[in-house]
Coordinates of N, CA, C and O in Angstrom, one line a residue:
X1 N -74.1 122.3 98.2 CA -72.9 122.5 98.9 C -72.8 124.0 99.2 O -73.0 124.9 98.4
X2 N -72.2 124.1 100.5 CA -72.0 125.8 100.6 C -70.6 125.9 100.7 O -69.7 125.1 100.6
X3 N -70.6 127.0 100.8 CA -68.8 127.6 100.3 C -68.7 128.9 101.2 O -69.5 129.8 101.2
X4 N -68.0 128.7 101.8 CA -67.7 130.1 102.9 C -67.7 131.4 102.3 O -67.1 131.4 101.2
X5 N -68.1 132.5 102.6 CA -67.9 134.0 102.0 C -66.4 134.3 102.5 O -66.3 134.8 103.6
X6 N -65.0 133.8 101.7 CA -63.8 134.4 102.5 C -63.0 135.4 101.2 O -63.5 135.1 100.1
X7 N -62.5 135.9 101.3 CA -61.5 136.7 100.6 C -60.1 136.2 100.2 O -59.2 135.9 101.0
X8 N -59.9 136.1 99.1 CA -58.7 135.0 98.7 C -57.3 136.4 99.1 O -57.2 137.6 98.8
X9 N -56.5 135.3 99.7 CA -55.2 136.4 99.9 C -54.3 137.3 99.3 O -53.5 138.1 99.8
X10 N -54.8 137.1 98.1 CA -54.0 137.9 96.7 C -55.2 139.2 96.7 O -54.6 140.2 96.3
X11 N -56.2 139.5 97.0 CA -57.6 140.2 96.6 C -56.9 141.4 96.9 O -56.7 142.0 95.9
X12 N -56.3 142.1 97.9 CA -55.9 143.4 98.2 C -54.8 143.6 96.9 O -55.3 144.1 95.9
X13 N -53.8 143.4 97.0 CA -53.1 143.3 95.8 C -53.2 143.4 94.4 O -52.5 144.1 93.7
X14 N -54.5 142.3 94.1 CA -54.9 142.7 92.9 C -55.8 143.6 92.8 O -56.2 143.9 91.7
X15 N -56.2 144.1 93.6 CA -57.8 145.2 93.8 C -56.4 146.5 93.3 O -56.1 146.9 92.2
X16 N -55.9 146.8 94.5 CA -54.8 147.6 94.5 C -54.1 147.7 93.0 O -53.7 148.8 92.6
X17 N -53.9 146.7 92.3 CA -53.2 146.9 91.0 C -54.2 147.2 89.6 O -53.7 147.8 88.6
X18 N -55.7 146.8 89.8 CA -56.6 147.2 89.4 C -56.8 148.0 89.7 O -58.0 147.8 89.6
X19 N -56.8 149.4 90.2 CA -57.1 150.9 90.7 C -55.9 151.6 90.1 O -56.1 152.5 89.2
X20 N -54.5 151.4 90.6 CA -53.5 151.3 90.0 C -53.2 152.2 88.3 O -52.6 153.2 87.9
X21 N -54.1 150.8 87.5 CA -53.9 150.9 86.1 C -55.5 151.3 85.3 O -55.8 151.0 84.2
X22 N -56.3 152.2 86.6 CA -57.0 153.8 86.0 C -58.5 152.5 86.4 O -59.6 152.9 86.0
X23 N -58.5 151.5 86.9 CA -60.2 151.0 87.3 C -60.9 151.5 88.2 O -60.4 152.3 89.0
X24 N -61.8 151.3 88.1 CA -62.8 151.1 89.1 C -63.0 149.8 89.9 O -62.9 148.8 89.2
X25 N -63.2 149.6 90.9 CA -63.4 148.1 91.3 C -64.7 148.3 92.9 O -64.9 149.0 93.8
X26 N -65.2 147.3 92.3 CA -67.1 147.6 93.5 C -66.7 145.9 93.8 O -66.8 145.0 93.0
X27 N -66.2 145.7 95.3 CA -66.0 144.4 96.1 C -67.4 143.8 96.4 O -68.3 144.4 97.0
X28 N -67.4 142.1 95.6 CA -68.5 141.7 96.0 C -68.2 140.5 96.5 O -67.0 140.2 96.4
X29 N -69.4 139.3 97.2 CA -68.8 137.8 96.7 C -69.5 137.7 96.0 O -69.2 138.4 95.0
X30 N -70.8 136.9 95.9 CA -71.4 136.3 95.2 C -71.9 137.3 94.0 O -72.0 138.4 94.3
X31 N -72.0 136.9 92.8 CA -71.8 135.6 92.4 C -69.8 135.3 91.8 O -69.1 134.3 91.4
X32 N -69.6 136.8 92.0 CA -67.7 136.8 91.3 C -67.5 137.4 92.4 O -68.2 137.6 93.4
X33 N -66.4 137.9 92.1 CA -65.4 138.5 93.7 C -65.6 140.4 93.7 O -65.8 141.2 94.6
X34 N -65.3 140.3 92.0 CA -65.3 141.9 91.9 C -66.1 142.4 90.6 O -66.0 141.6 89.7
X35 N -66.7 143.2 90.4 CA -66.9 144.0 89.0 C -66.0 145.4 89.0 O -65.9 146.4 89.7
X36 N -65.3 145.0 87.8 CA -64.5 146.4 87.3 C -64.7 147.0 86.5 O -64.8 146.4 85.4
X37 N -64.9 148.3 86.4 CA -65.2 149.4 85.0 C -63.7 149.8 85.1 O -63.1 150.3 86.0
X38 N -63.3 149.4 83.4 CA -62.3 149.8 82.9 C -62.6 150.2 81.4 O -63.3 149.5 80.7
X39 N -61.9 151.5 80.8 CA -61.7 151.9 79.7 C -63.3 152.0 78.7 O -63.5 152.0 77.5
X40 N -64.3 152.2 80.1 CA -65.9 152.5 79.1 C -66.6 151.0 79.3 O -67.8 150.9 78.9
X41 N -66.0 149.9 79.7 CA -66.3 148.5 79.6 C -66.7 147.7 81.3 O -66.0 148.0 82.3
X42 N -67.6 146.9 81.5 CA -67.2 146.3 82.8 C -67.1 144.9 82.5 O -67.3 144.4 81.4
X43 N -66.7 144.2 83.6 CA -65.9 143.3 83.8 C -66.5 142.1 85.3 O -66.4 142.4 86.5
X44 N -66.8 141.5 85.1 CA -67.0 140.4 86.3 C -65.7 139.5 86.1 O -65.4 138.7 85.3
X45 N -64.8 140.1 87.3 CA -63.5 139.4 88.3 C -63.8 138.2 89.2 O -64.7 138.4 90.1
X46 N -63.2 136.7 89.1 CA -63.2 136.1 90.1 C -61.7 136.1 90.3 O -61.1 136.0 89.2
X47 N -61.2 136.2 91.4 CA -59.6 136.3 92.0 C -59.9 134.6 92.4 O -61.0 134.0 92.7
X48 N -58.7 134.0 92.4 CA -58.2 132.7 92.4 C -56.7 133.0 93.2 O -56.0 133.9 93.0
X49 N -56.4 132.1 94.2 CA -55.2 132.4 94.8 C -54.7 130.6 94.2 O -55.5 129.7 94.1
X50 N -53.4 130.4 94.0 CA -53.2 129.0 93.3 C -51.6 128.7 94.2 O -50.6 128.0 93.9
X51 N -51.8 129.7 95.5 CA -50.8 129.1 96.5 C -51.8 128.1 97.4 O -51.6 127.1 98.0
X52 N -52.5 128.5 97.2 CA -53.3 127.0 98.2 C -54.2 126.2 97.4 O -54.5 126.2 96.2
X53 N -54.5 125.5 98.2 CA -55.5 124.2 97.7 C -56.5 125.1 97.2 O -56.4 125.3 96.0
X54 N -57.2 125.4 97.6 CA -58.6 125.9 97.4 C -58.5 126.5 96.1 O -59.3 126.2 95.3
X55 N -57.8 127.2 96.0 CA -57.6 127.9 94.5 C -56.9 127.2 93.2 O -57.1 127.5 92.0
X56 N -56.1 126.3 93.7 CA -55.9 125.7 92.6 C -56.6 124.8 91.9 O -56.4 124.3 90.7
X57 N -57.7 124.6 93.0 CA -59.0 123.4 92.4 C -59.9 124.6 91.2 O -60.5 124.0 90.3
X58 N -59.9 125.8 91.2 CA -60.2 126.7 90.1 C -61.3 127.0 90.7 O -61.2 127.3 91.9
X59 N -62.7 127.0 90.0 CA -64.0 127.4 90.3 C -64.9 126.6 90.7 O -65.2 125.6 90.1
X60 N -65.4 126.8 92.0 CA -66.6 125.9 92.7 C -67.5 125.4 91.9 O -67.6 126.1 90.9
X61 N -68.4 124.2 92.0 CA -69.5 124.3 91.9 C -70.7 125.4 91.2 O -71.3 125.3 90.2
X62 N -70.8 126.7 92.2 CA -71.6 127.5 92.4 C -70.7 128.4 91.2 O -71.5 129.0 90.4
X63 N -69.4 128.7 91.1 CA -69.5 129.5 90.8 C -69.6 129.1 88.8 O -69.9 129.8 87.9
X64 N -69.0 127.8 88.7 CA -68.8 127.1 87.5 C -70.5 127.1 86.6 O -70.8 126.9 85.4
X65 N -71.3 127.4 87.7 CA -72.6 127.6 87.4 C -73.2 128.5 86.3 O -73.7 128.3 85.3
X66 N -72.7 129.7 87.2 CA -72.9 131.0 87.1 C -71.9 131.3 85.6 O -72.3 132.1 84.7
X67 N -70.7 130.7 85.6 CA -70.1 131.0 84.1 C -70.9 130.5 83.2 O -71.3 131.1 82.2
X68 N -71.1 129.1 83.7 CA -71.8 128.6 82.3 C -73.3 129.2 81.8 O -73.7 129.0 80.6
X69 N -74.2 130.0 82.9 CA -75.3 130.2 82.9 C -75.7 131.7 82.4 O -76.8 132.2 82.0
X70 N -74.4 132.4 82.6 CA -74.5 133.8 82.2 C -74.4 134.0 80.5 O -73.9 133.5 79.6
X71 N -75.7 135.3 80.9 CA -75.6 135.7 79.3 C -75.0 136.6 79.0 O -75.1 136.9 77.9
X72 N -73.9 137.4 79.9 CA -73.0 138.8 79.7 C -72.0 138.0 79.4 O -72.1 136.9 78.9
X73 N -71.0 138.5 79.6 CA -69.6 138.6 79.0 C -69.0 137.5 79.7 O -69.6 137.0 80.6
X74 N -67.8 137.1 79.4 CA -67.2 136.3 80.3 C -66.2 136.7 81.4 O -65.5 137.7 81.5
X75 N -66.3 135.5 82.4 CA -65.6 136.4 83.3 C -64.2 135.7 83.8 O -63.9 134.5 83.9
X76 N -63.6 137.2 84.0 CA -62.4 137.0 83.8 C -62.1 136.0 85.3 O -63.0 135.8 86.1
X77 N -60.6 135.3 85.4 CA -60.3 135.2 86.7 C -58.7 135.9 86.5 O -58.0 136.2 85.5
X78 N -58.7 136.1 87.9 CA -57.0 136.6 87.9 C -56.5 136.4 89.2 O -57.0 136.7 90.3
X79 N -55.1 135.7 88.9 CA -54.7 134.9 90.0 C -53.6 135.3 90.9 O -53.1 134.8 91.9
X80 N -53.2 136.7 90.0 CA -51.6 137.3 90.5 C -51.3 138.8 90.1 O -52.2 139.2 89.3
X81 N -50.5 139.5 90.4 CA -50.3 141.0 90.2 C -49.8 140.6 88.4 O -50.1 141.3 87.4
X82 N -49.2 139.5 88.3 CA -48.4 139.0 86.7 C -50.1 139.2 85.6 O -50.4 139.9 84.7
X83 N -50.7 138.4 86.2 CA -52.0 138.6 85.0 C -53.0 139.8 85.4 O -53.7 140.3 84.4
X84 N -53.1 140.2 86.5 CA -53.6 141.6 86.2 C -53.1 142.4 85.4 O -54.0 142.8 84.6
X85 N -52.0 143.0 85.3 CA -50.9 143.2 84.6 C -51.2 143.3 83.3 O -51.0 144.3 82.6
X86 N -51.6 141.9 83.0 CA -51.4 141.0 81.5 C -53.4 141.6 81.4 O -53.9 142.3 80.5
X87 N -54.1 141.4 82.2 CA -55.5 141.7 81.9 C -55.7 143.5 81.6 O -56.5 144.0 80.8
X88 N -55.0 144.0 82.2 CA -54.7 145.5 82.0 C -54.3 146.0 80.3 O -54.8 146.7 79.4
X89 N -53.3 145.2 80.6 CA -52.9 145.2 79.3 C -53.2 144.9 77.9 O -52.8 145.5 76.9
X90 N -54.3 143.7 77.7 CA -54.9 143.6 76.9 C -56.6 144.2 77.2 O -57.5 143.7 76.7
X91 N -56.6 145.0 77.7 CA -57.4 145.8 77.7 C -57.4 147.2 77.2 O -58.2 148.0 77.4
X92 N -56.4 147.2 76.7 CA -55.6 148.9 76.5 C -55.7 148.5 75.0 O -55.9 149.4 74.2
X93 N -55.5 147.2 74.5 CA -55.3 147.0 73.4 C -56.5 147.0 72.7 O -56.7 147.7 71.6
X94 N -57.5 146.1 73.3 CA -59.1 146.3 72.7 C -59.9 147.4 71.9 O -61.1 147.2 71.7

């Protein structure tokens, strides 16, 4: 099954709030949306928008793959300025 390369509607916003609160952020699609260097650390971001369909079904296929198949870290998703926020924040705490 393929899956369109689109940009979920929240992505400016949260990129924006992730820069914001001192990241780095390098826009990708495949295989996550974003990697972010925060606080010495990086991060594989999948943004989820859960105003529409598409996003509230959570992770494709391809990408449900790729979590389960990776040997790095896990990766975050973030669905709103509220959990970036909240991912910011427990990151400060770390």
């Amino acid at each position: 099954m393929r899956y369109a390369l689109r940009k979920d509607a929240n992505q400016n916003e949260i990129v924006d709030c992730l820069l914001k609160g001192g990241a780095s952020v390098y826009t990708l699609h495949v295989p996550v949306d974003l990697i972010v260097g925060l606080r010495g650390k990086t991060y594989l971001v999948e943004i989820k928008n859960a105003k529409n369909q598409y996003g509230k079904r959570g992770l494709n296929d391809k990408q449900k793959e790729f979590v389960t198949n990776f040997k790095g870290g896990a990766v975050v998703i973030l669905d709103s300025v509220d959990s970036t926020i909240n991912f910011l924040n427990a990151t400060a705490k770390a």
